[in-house]
Coordinates of C-alpha atoms in Angstrom, one line a residue:
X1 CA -7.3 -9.8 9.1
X2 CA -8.5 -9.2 5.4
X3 CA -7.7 -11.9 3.5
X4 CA -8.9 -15.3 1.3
X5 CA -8.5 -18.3 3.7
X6 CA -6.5 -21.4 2.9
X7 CA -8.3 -22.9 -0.5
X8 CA -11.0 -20.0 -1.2
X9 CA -8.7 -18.5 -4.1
X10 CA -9.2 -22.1 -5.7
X11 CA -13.0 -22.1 -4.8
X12 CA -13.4 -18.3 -7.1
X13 CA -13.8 -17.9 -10.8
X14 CA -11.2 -15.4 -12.0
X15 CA -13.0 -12.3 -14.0
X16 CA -11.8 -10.1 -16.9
X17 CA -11.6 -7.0 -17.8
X18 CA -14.4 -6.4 -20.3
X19 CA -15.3 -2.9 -21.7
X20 CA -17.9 -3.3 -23.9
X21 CA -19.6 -5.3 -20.5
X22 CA -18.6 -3.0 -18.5
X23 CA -19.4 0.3 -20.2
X24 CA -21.7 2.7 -18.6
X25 CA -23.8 5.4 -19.4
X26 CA -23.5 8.4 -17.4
X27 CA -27.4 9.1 -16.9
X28 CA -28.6 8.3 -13.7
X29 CA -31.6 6.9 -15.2
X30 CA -30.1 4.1 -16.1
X31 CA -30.2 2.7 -12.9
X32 CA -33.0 0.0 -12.9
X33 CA -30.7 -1.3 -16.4
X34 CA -27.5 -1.2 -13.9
X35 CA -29.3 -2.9 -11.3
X36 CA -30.4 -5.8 -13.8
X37 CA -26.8 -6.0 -15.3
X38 CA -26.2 -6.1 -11.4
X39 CA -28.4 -9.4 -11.4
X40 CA -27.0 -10.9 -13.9
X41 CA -23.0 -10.6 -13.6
X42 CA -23.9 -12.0 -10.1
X43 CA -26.0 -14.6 -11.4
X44 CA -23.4 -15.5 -14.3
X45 CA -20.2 -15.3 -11.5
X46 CA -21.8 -17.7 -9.3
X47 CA -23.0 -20.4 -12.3
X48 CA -19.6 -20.1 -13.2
X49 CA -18.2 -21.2 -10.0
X50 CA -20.7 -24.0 -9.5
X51 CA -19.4 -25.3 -13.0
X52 CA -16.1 -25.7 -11.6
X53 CA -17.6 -27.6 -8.7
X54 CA -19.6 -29.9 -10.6
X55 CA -16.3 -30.8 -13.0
X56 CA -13.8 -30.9 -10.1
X57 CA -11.2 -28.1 -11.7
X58 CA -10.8 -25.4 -9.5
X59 CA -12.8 -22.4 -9.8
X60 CA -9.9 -20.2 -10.3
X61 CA -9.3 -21.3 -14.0
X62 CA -13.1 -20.6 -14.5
X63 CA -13.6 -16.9 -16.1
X64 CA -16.5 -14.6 -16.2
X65 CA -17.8 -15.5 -19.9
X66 CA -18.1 -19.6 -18.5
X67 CA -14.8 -20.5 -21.0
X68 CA -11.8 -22.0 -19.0
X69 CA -8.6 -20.5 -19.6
X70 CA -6.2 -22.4 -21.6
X71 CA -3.4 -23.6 -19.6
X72 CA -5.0 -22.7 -15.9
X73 CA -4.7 -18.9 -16.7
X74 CA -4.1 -16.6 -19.2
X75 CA -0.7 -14.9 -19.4
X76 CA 0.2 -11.7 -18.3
X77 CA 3.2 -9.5 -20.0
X78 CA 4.0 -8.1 -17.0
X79 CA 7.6 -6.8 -18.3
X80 CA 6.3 -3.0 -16.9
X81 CA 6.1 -4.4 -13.9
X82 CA 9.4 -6.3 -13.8
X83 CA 11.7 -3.9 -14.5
X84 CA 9.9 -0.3 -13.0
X85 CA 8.3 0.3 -9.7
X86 CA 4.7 -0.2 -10.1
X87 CA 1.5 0.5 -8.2
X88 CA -2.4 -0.5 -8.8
X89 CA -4.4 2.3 -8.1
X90 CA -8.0 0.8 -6.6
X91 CA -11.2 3.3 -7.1
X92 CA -14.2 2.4 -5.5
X93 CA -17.1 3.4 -7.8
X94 CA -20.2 2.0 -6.7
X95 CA -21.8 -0.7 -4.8
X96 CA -25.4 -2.9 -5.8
X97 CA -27.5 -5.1 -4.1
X98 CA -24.9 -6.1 -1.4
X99 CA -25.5 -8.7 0.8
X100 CA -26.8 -7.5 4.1
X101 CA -24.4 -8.4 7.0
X102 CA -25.2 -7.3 10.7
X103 CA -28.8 -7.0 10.5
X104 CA -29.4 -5.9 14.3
X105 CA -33.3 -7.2 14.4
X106 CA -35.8 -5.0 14.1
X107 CA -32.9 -1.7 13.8
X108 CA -32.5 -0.4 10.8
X109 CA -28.2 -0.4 10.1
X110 CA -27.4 0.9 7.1
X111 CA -23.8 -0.6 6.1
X112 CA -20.7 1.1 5.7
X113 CA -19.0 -0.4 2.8
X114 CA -15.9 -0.2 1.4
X115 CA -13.4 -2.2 -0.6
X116 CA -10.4 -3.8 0.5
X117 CA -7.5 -5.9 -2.0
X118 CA -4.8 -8.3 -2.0
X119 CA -2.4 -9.0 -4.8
X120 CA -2.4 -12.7 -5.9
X121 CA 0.7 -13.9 -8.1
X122 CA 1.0 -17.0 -9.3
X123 CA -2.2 -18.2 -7.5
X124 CA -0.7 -17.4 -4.3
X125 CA -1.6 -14.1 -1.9
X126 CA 1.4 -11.7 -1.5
X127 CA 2.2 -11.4 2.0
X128 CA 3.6 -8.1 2.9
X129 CA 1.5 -4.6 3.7
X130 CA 2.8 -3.5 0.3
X131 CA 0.4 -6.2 -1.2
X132 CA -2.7 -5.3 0.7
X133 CA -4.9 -2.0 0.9
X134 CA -8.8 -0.7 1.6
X135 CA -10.5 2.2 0.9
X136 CA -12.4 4.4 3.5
X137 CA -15.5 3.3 4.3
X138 CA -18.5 5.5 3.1
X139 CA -20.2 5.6 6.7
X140 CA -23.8 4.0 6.6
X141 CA -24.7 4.5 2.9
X142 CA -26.5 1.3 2.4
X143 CA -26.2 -1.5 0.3
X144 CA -26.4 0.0 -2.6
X145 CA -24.6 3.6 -3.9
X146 CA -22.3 6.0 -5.5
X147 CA -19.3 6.5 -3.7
X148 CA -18.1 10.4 -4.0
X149 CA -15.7 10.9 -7.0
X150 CA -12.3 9.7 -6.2
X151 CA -12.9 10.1 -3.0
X152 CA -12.3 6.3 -1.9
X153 CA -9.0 4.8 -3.3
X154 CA -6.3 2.4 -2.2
X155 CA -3.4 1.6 -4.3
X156 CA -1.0 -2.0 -4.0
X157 CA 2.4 -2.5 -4.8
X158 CA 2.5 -5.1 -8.4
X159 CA 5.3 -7.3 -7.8
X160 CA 6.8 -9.3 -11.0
X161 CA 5.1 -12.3 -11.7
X162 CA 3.6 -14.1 -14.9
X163 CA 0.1 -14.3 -13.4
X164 CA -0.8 -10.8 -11.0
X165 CA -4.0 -11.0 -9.7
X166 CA -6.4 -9.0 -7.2
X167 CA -8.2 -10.4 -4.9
X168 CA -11.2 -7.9 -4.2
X169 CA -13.3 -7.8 -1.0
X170 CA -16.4 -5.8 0.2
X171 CA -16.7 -5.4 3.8
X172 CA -19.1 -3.6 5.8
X173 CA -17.0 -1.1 8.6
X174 CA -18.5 -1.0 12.3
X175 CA -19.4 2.1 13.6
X176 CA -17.9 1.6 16.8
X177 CA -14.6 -0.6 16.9
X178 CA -14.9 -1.6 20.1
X179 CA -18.4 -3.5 19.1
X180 CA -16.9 -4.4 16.1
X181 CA -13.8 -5.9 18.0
X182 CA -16.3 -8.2 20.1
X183 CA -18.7 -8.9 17.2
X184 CA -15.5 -10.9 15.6
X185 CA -14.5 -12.3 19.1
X186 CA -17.8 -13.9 19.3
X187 CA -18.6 -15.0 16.0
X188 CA -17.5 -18.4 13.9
X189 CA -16.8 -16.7 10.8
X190 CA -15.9 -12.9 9.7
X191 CA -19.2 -10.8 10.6
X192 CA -18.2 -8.3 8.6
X193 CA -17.1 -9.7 4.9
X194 CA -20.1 -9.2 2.8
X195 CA -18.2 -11.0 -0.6
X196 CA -14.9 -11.9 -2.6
X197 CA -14.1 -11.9 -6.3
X198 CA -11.1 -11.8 -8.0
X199 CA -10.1 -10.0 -11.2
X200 CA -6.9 -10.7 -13.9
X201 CA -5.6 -7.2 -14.3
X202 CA -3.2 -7.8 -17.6
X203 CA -4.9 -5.0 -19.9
X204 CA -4.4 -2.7 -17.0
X205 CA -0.9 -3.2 -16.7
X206 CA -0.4 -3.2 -20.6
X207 CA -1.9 0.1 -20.1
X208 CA -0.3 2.0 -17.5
X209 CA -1.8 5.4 -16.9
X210 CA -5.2 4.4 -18.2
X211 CA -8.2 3.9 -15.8
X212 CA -10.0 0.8 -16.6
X213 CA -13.1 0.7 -14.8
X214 CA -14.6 -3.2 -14.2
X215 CA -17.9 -4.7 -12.7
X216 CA -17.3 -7.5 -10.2
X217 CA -20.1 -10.0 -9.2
X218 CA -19.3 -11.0 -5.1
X219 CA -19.6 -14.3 -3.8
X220 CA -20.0 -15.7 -0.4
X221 CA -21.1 -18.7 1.3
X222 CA -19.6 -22.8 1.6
X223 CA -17.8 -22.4 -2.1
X224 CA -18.1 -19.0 -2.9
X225 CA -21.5 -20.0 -4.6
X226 CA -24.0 -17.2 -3.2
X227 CA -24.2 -13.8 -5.3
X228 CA -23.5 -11.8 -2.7
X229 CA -24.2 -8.3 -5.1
X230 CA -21.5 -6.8 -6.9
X231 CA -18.7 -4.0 -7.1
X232 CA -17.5 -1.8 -9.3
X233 CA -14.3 0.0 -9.1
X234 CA -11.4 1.6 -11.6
X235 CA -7.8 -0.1 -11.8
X236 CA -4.6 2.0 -12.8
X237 CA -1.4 1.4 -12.9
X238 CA 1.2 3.7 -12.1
X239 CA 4.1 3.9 -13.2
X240 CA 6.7 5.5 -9.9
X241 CA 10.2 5.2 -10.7
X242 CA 12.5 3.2 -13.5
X243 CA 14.9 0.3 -12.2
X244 CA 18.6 -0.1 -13.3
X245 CA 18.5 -3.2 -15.6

């Protein structure tokens, strides 16, 4: 089942939404400079959660820019949420540099990623399928691509809380589930989680209706302290229906 295990939300750095990091330009020449901003958000992700290793605070209250949040976490006016129905629409945009998962020897697999999320409130996963959702995989496209426009979505329910959360994870889909089914069976860990981040979405819900699009640096690995490539995808809230106060 998708999912952080018992302790790994403490073990990874919460990241922001950031648009002036985030921007990009829409030449596809730009790819070597994506690829290098690539290296570096994962570089700066996993630095960040090694800091919160070396000073024993957990690496949740560690953000993206190396600050630590003031009070644990930042707070989240999440009044839309409270009092309307409210979804988080999940885009996948693009993958780089992923970790490579499933290597069969000397065959060349390409991976079929795709992008799965849990809600976190409070520091805690929402249980419930409401809270959880992945996209389609894109079938064998590699470790690094585009993913068609719009074409690979997911969307959570956002419960009230003072702290929502996602909890992001790239996986890597089997072509055959029967394989992938025994694959699991046989192995000590997930064979086919290629890395975890997890991203503080109150801008996004202060601006319902808006696409905000975000780069993620993964992490895998004892402590979530391998770059394990990154991820980047567009958040929306939606608004569905108002609630009798």
């Amino acid at each position: 089942t998708m999912g952080p295990e018992a302790g790994a939300l403490a073990a990874l750095p919460v990241q922001w939404v950031c648009a002036s990091r985030d921007e990009e330009a829409a030449s596809a020449s730009d790819a070597e400079r994506r690829a290098a901003k690539a290296g570096r958000i994962g570089k700066q992700v996993a630095r960040n959660a090694a800091l919160a290793a070396l000073f024993s605070v957990p690496g949740i209250v560690v953000g993206a820019t190396g600050a630590v949040a003031r009070g644990g976490a930042r707070a989240v006016r999440s009044e839309i949420v409270a009092r309307q129905a409210a979804r988080c629409v999940v885009t996948a945009i693009r993958v780089d540099r992923l970790f490579r998962v499933n290597d069969w020897g000397s065959q060349d697999r390409p991976m079929s990623p795709l992008v799965a999320v849990r809600v976190v409130v409070d520091g805690d996963v929402v249980a419930g399928p409401l809270f959880s959702a992945q996209t389609p995989s894109l079938y064998r496209a590699g470790d690094t691509v585009v993913f068609p426009l719009d074409k690979h979505r997911c969307s959570v329910a956002l419960p009230p809380g003072e702290d929502v959360r996602l909890y992001v994870e790239v996986r890597d889909e089997p072509e055959l589930r029967l394989v992938g089914a025994l694959r699991k069976a046989t192995a000590s860990d997930d064979p086919f989680f290629v890395g975890a981040a997890v991203v503080a979405i109150d801008d996004v819900i202060q601006t319902p209706g808006v696409q905000t699009d975000v780069n993620l640096g993964l992490l895998r690995g004892p402590g979530f302290t391998q770059d394990a490539g990154l991820v980047r995808i567009g958040l929306e809230v939606r608004i569905l229906s108002t609630c009798n106060s």
